[in-house]
PDB file of C-alpha atoms in Angstrom:
ATOM      1  CA  UNK P   1     110.677  29.609  22.148  1.00 52.00           C
ATOM      2  CA  UNK P   2     108.440  31.843  20.036  1.00 52.00           C
ATOM      3  CA  UNK P   3     105.197  33.316  21.348  1.00 50.00           C
ATOM      4  CA  UNK P   4     103.170  31.045  19.089  1.00 46.00           C
ATOM      5  CA  UNK P   5     105.022  27.952  20.339  1.00 43.00           C
ATOM      6  CA  UNK P   6     104.529  28.995  23.953  1.00 38.00           C
ATOM      7  CA  UNK P   7     100.840  29.574  23.339  1.00 43.00           C
ATOM      8  CA  UNK P   8     100.514  26.098  21.804  1.00 40.00           C
ATOM      9  CA  UNK P   9     102.233  24.467  24.793  1.00 36.00           C
ATOM     10  CA  UNK P  10     100.032  26.348  27.268  1.00 38.00           C
ATOM     11  CA  UNK P  11      96.903  25.421  25.321  1.00 39.00           C
ATOM     12  CA  UNK P  12      97.875  21.747  25.314  1.00 38.00           C
ATOM     13  CA  UNK P  13      98.580  21.875  29.049  1.00 38.00           C
ATOM     14  CA  UNK P  14      95.186  23.459  29.668  1.00 37.00           C
ATOM     15  CA  UNK P  15      93.388  20.771  27.674  1.00 39.00           C
ATOM     16  CA  UNK P  16      95.238  18.013  29.494  1.00 39.00           C
ATOM     17  CA  UNK P  17      94.337  19.482  32.878  1.00 41.00           C
ATOM     18  CA  UNK P  18      90.761  20.335  31.967  1.00 43.00           C
ATOM     19  CA  UNK P  19      90.031  16.881  30.636  1.00 50.00           C
ATOM     20  CA  UNK P  20      91.458  15.035  33.631  1.00 55.00           C
ATOM     21  CA  UNK P  21      88.554  13.819  35.751  1.00 61.00           C
ATOM     22  CA  UNK P  22      88.729  12.159  39.162  1.00 67.00           C
ATOM     23  CA  UNK P  23      85.647   9.952  39.462  1.00 72.00           C
ATOM     24  CA  UNK P  24      84.495   9.185  42.984  1.00 78.00           C
ATOM     25  CA  UNK P  25      82.652   5.898  43.338  1.00 91.00           C
ATOM     26  CA  UNK P  26      80.316   5.573  46.326  1.00 94.00           C
ATOM     27  CA  UNK P  27      79.388   2.173  47.789  1.00 96.00           C
ATOM     28  CA  UNK P  28      76.193   0.647  46.444  1.00 96.00           C
ATOM     29  CA  UNK P  29      73.132   0.501  48.664  1.00 94.00           C
ATOM     30  CA  UNK P  30      72.147  -3.082  49.553  1.00 93.00           C
ATOM     31  CA  UNK P  31      69.665  -4.615  47.124  1.00 93.00           C
ATOM     32  CA  UNK P  32      66.989  -7.194  47.819  1.00 90.00           C
ATOM     33  CA  UNK P  33      68.433 -10.658  48.407  1.00 91.00           C
ATOM     34  CA  UNK P  34      66.168 -13.571  47.466  1.00 92.00           C
ATOM     35  CA  UNK P  35      66.613 -16.307  50.026  1.00 93.00           C
ATOM     36  CA  UNK P  36      64.869 -19.574  50.799  1.00 93.00           C
ATOM     37  CA  UNK P  37      65.376 -18.816  54.486  1.00 93.00           C
ATOM     38  CA  UNK P  38      63.561 -16.351  56.709  1.00 91.00           C
ATOM     39  CA  UNK P  39      66.487 -15.678  59.031  1.00 93.00           C
ATOM     40  CA  UNK P  40      70.060 -14.515  58.775  1.00 95.00           C
ATOM     41  CA  UNK P  41      72.885 -17.029  59.157  1.00 96.00           C
ATOM     42  CA  UNK P  42      73.819 -17.058  62.827  1.00 94.00           C
ATOM     43  CA  UNK P  43      77.509 -16.612  63.529  1.00 95.00           C
ATOM     44  CA  UNK P  44      80.539 -14.335  63.385  1.00 97.00           C
ATOM     45  CA  UNK P  45      81.934 -14.010  59.851  1.00 98.00           C
ATOM     46  CA  UNK P  46      85.106 -12.536  58.376  1.00 98.00           C
ATOM     47  CA  UNK P  47      85.117 -10.993  54.891  1.00 98.00           C
ATOM     48  CA  UNK P  48      88.157 -10.616  52.644  1.00 98.00           C
ATOM     49  CA  UNK P  49      87.763  -8.789  49.331  1.00 98.00           C
ATOM     50  CA  UNK P  50      90.517  -8.678  46.697  1.00 98.00           C
ATOM     51  CA  UNK P  51      89.512  -5.685  44.539  1.00 98.00           C
ATOM     52  CA  UNK P  52      92.831  -4.316  43.269  1.00 96.00           C
ATOM     53  CA  UNK P  53      91.752  -4.560  39.626  1.00 96.00           C
ATOM     54  CA  UNK P  54      89.097  -1.918  40.298  1.00 96.00           C
ATOM     55  CA  UNK P  55      91.620   0.930  40.267  1.00 93.00           C
ATOM     56  CA  UNK P  56      92.215   0.876  36.520  1.00 89.00           C
ATOM     57  CA  UNK P  57      90.935   3.798  34.396  1.00 88.00           C
ATOM     58  CA  UNK P  58      88.075   3.424  31.904  1.00 89.00           C
ATOM     59  CA  UNK P  59      88.746   2.588  28.274  1.00 88.00           C
ATOM     60  CA  UNK P  60      87.722   5.390  25.915  1.00 82.00           C
ATOM     61  CA  UNK P  61      86.373   3.997  22.636  1.00 77.00           C
ATOM     62  CA  UNK P  62      86.462   5.875  19.337  1.00 63.00           C
ATOM     63  CA  UNK P  63      87.197   9.570  19.028  1.00 53.00           C
ATOM     64  CA  UNK P  64      85.207  10.314  22.164  1.00 55.00           C
ATOM     65  CA  UNK P  65      86.732  13.133  24.154  1.00 60.00           C
ATOM     66  CA  UNK P  66      90.035  13.317  22.341  1.00 53.00           C
ATOM     67  CA  UNK P  67      93.554  12.087  22.949  1.00 38.00           C
ATOM     68  CA  UNK P  68      94.119  14.172  26.092  1.00 41.00           C
ATOM     69  CA  UNK P  69      91.389  12.563  28.155  1.00 52.00           C
ATOM     70  CA  UNK P  70      92.392  10.972  31.443  1.00 68.00           C
ATOM     71  CA  UNK P  71      89.785   9.676  33.884  1.00 76.00           C
ATOM     72  CA  UNK P  72      90.854   8.310  37.250  1.00 82.00           C
ATOM     73  CA  UNK P  73      88.407   5.749  38.624  1.00 89.00           C
ATOM     74  CA  UNK P  74      89.165   3.910  41.864  1.00 94.00           C
ATOM     75  CA  UNK P  75      86.398   1.639  43.176  1.00 96.00           C
ATOM     76  CA  UNK P  76      88.456  -0.704  45.343  1.00 97.00           C
ATOM     77  CA  UNK P  77      87.193   0.465  48.720  1.00 97.00           C
ATOM     78  CA  UNK P  78      83.671   1.007  47.375  1.00 97.00           C
ATOM     79  CA  UNK P  79      83.522  -2.642  46.302  1.00 98.00           C
ATOM     80  CA  UNK P  80      84.559  -3.805  49.777  1.00 98.00           C
ATOM     81  CA  UNK P  81      81.973  -1.571  51.436  1.00 98.00           C
ATOM     82  CA  UNK P  82      79.228  -2.625  49.001  1.00 98.00           C
ATOM     83  CA  UNK P  83      79.764  -6.327  49.627  1.00 98.00           C
ATOM     84  CA  UNK P  84      80.019  -5.807  53.386  1.00 98.00           C
ATOM     85  CA  UNK P  85      76.747  -3.852  53.477  1.00 97.00           C
ATOM     86  CA  UNK P  86      74.942  -6.498  51.437  1.00 97.00           C
ATOM     87  CA  UNK P  87      76.208  -9.422  53.504  1.00 98.00           C
ATOM     88  CA  UNK P  88      75.161  -7.702  56.725  1.00 97.00           C
ATOM     89  CA  UNK P  89      71.603  -8.402  55.614  1.00 95.00           C
ATOM     90  CA  UNK P  90      72.487 -12.092  55.184  1.00 96.00           C
ATOM     91  CA  UNK P  91      74.646 -13.045  58.165  1.00 97.00           C
ATOM     92  CA  UNK P  92      74.326 -12.100  61.815  1.00 96.00           C
ATOM     93  CA  UNK P  93      77.746 -10.496  62.232  1.00 97.00           C
ATOM     94  CA  UNK P  94      80.491  -9.785  59.694  1.00 98.00           C
ATOM     95  CA  UNK P  95      83.581  -7.616  59.405  1.00 97.00           C
ATOM     96  CA  UNK P  96      86.370  -6.990  56.919  1.00 98.00           C
ATOM     97  CA  UNK P  97      89.778  -8.601  57.415  1.00 98.00           C
ATOM     98  CA  UNK P  98      93.100  -7.939  55.673  1.00 97.00           C
ATOM     99  CA  UNK P  99      93.855 -11.463  54.467  1.00 97.00           C
ATOM    100  CA  UNK P 100      92.276 -14.898  53.928  1.00 97.00           C
ATOM    101  CA  UNK P 101      92.271 -17.178  56.965  1.00 97.00           C
ATOM    102  CA  UNK P 102      92.574 -20.921  57.521  1.00 96.00           C
ATOM    103  CA  UNK P 103      90.204 -22.917  59.706  1.00 95.00           C
ATOM    104  CA  UNK P 104      92.564 -22.768  62.665  1.00 96.00           C
ATOM    105  CA  UNK P 105      93.068 -19.029  62.205  1.00 97.00           C
ATOM    106  CA  UNK P 106      89.312 -18.522  62.127  1.00 97.00           C
ATOM    107  CA  UNK P 107      88.923 -20.405  65.391  1.00 96.00           C
ATOM    108  CA  UNK P 108      91.773 -18.513  67.056  1.00 97.00           C
ATOM    109  CA  UNK P 109      90.276 -15.154  66.031  1.00 97.00           C
ATOM    110  CA  UNK P 110      86.761 -16.129  67.094  1.00 96.00           C
ATOM    111  CA  UNK P 111      85.250 -16.345  63.613  1.00 97.00           C
ATOM    112  CA  UNK P 112      82.867 -19.083  62.524  1.00 97.00           C
ATOM    113  CA  UNK P 113      83.546 -18.693  58.801  1.00 98.00           C
ATOM    114  CA  UNK P 114      85.147 -16.470  56.181  1.00 98.00           C
ATOM    115  CA  UNK P 115      83.777 -15.228  52.881  1.00 98.00           C
ATOM    116  CA  UNK P 116      86.427 -14.467  50.257  1.00 98.00           C
ATOM    117  CA  UNK P 117      85.645 -12.512  47.090  1.00 98.00           C
ATOM    118  CA  UNK P 118      88.182 -11.842  44.332  1.00 98.00           C
ATOM    119  CA  UNK P 119      87.569  -9.516  41.386  1.00 98.00           C
ATOM    120  CA  UNK P 120      89.054 -11.561  38.539  1.00 98.00           C
ATOM    121  CA  UNK P 121      88.001  -9.370  35.617  1.00 97.00           C
ATOM    122  CA  UNK P 122      86.918  -5.735  35.544  1.00 97.00           C
ATOM    123  CA  UNK P 123      86.548  -3.102  32.837  1.00 96.00           C
ATOM    124  CA  UNK P 124      84.712   0.143  32.171  1.00 95.00           C
ATOM    125  CA  UNK P 125      84.266   1.247  28.546  1.00 93.00           C
ATOM    126  CA  UNK P 126      83.268   4.794  27.599  1.00 91.00           C
ATOM    127  CA  UNK P 127      81.677   5.617  24.249  1.00 89.00           C
ATOM    128  CA  UNK P 128      80.167   8.784  22.783  1.00 86.00           C
ATOM    129  CA  UNK P 129      77.048   9.009  20.634  1.00 81.00           C
ATOM    130  CA  UNK P 130      76.340  12.287  18.850  1.00 78.00           C
ATOM    131  CA  UNK P 131      73.035  13.588  17.551  1.00 74.00           C
ATOM    132  CA  UNK P 132      72.150  16.840  15.820  1.00 71.00           C
ATOM    133  CA  UNK P 133      72.376  19.131  18.835  1.00 76.00           C
ATOM    134  CA  UNK P 134      73.504  16.862  21.685  1.00 79.00           C
ATOM    135  CA  UNK P 135      76.156  14.297  22.537  1.00 83.00           C
ATOM    136  CA  UNK P 136      75.888  11.598  25.175  1.00 87.00           C
ATOM    137  CA  UNK P 137      78.532   9.500  26.852  1.00 89.00           C
ATOM    138  CA  UNK P 138      77.792   5.934  27.970  1.00 92.00           C
ATOM    139  CA  UNK P 139      79.766   3.925  30.495  1.00 93.00           C
ATOM    140  CA  UNK P 140      79.558   0.125  30.224  1.00 96.00           C
ATOM    141  CA  UNK P 141      80.975  -1.648  33.282  1.00 97.00           C
ATOM    142  CA  UNK P 142      81.521  -5.375  33.627  1.00 98.00           C
ATOM    143  CA  UNK P 143      83.219  -7.686  36.077  1.00 98.00           C
ATOM    144  CA  UNK P 144      83.642 -11.275  37.164  1.00 98.00           C
ATOM    145  CA  UNK P 145      84.028 -12.106  40.840  1.00 98.00           C
ATOM    146  CA  UNK P 146      85.013 -15.489  42.263  1.00 98.00           C
ATOM    147  CA  UNK P 147      83.813 -16.143  45.800  1.00 98.00           C
ATOM    148  CA  UNK P 148      83.894 -18.851  48.430  1.00 98.00           C
ATOM    149  CA  UNK P 149      82.673 -19.376  51.977  1.00 98.00           C
ATOM    150  CA  UNK P 150      84.847 -21.475  54.268  1.00 97.00           C
ATOM    151  CA  UNK P 151      83.785 -22.559  57.744  1.00 97.00           C
ATOM    152  CA  UNK P 152      86.331 -23.804  60.269  1.00 96.00           C
ATOM    153  CA  UNK P 153      85.988 -27.298  58.822  1.00 94.00           C
ATOM    154  CA  UNK P 154      86.475 -26.309  55.175  1.00 95.00           C
ATOM    155  CA  UNK P 155      84.661 -25.174  52.043  1.00 96.00           C
ATOM    156  CA  UNK P 156      80.875 -24.867  52.174  1.00 97.00           C
ATOM    157  CA  UNK P 157      80.010 -22.988  48.996  1.00 97.00           C
ATOM    158  CA  UNK P 158      81.602 -21.011  46.189  1.00 97.00           C
ATOM    159  CA  UNK P 159      81.367 -20.027  42.578  1.00 97.00           C
ATOM    160  CA  UNK P 160      81.675 -17.144  40.161  1.00 97.00           C
ATOM    161  CA  UNK P 161      79.442 -14.160  39.429  1.00 98.00           C
ATOM    162  CA  UNK P 162      79.679 -12.326  36.111  1.00 97.00           C
ATOM    163  CA  UNK P 163      77.604  -9.202  35.509  1.00 98.00           C
ATOM    164  CA  UNK P 164      77.470  -5.858  33.711  1.00 98.00           C
ATOM    165  CA  UNK P 165      75.767  -2.481  34.010  1.00 98.00           C
ATOM    166  CA  UNK P 166      75.637   0.768  32.053  1.00 97.00           C
ATOM    167  CA  UNK P 167      74.767   4.425  32.525  1.00 95.00           C
ATOM    168  CA  UNK P 168      74.368   7.302  30.047  1.00 92.00           C
ATOM    169  CA  UNK P 169      74.954  10.999  30.696  1.00 87.00           C
ATOM    170  CA  UNK P 170      75.103  14.121  28.601  1.00 84.00           C
ATOM    171  CA  UNK P 171      78.731  14.498  27.479  1.00 76.00           C
ATOM    172  CA  UNK P 172      78.935  18.042  28.894  1.00 73.00           C
ATOM    173  CA  UNK P 173      81.690  20.585  28.548  1.00 69.00           C
ATOM    174  CA  UNK P 174      85.166  19.098  28.150  1.00 66.00           C
ATOM    175  CA  UNK P 175      83.715  15.600  28.554  1.00 72.00           C
ATOM    176  CA  UNK P 176      82.597  16.282  32.121  1.00 77.00           C
ATOM    177  CA  UNK P 177      79.797  13.730  31.734  1.00 83.00           C
ATOM    178  CA  UNK P 178      82.330  10.895  31.685  1.00 85.00           C
ATOM    179  CA  UNK P 179      82.841  11.079  35.442  1.00 88.00           C
ATOM    180  CA  UNK P 180      79.232  10.673  36.631  1.00 90.00           C
ATOM    181  CA  UNK P 181      78.498   8.098  33.923  1.00 91.00           C
ATOM    182  CA  UNK P 182      81.455   5.948  35.003  1.00 92.00           C
ATOM    183  CA  UNK P 183      80.669   6.248  38.703  1.00 94.00           C
ATOM    184  CA  UNK P 184      76.982   5.421  38.257  1.00 95.00           C
ATOM    185  CA  UNK P 185      77.647   2.377  36.070  1.00 96.00           C
ATOM    186  CA  UNK P 186      80.208   0.937  38.496  1.00 97.00           C
ATOM    187  CA  UNK P 187      78.003   1.613  41.510  1.00 97.00           C
ATOM    188  CA  UNK P 188      75.060  -0.127  39.838  1.00 97.00           C
ATOM    189  CA  UNK P 189      77.291  -3.087  38.942  1.00 98.00           C
ATOM    190  CA  UNK P 190      78.702  -3.439  42.465  1.00 98.00           C
ATOM    191  CA  UNK P 191      75.198  -3.508  43.942  1.00 98.00           C
ATOM    192  CA  UNK P 192      74.084  -6.237  41.561  1.00 97.00           C
ATOM    193  CA  UNK P 193      77.162  -8.414  42.111  1.00 98.00           C
ATOM    194  CA  UNK P 194      77.020  -7.986  45.892  1.00 98.00           C
ATOM    195  CA  UNK P 195      73.366  -9.041  46.027  1.00 97.00           C
ATOM    196  CA  UNK P 196      74.041 -12.137  43.904  1.00 97.00           C
ATOM    197  CA  UNK P 197      76.916 -13.219  46.143  1.00 98.00           C
ATOM    198  CA  UNK P 198      74.767 -12.599  49.216  1.00 97.00           C
ATOM    199  CA  UNK P 199      71.986 -14.701  47.695  1.00 97.00           C
ATOM    200  CA  UNK P 200      74.329 -17.633  47.103  1.00 97.00           C
ATOM    201  CA  UNK P 201      75.676 -17.356  50.639  1.00 97.00           C
ATOM    202  CA  UNK P 202      72.223 -17.087  52.207  1.00 97.00           C
ATOM    203  CA  UNK P 203      70.925 -20.145  50.353  1.00 97.00           C
ATOM    204  CA  UNK P 204      73.880 -22.387  51.246  1.00 97.00           C
ATOM    205  CA  UNK P 205      72.516 -25.127  53.481  1.00 96.00           C
ATOM    206  CA  UNK P 206      76.030 -26.494  53.978  1.00 96.00           C
ATOM    207  CA  UNK P 207      77.217 -23.141  55.327  1.00 97.00           C
ATOM    208  CA  UNK P 208      74.247 -22.790  57.652  1.00 96.00           C
ATOM    209  CA  UNK P 209      74.739 -26.321  58.957  1.00 95.00           C
ATOM    210  CA  UNK P 210      78.527 -25.945  59.375  1.00 94.00           C
ATOM    211  CA  UNK P 211      78.211 -22.738  61.375  1.00 92.00           C
ATOM    212  CA  UNK P 212      75.319 -24.002  63.465  1.00 84.00           C
ATOM    213  CA  UNK P 213      77.043 -27.267  64.380  1.00 72.00           C
ATOM    214  CA  UNK P 214      80.510 -25.885  65.130  1.00 66.00           C
ATOM    215  CA  UNK P 215      82.055 -26.863  68.497  1.00 59.00           C
TER     216      UNK P 215
END
């Protein structure tokens, strides 16, 4: 290998490493939940969150940061923690479980009901806008989450929440702005979705009645 070829390989390796960004997504702080009720739902709840789709990397649109860009974005655990924190303001007691549970399993484990949330669709798109002296990078995050609340006697409420959020940062050196833009957009989106699910749960008269009247 000639010196020029070696230099080209090393340069390409440097660009690949330099433009690889690990984005850390923190759980969203609980947002205000609008409820028709003054009190939390009394009872012991289980929460199962299927968030595997939230480990996929963002989609880079256009020329953006170049062909070597690689951004790792894993928000699976952050989504679970965000929903748990939000629902703690809605129900008296709740904890994460590893799998959905039937009515008999709920009773055997001492739970009054289970809330199940599944991330059905999820995507983060990154795009770059350039002006005369500056360039910005925008992250657009969107997701659809199906949820349900089952008491020991069966389904009490459920539905689907679809939402989106965005955040813009300066592109920075070697596209370093992609990481904070992606993290902020996803965090904002998780907080919004979690509050909407919590609102639906809190306002479910059937759920409140089922938990209150359990044996």
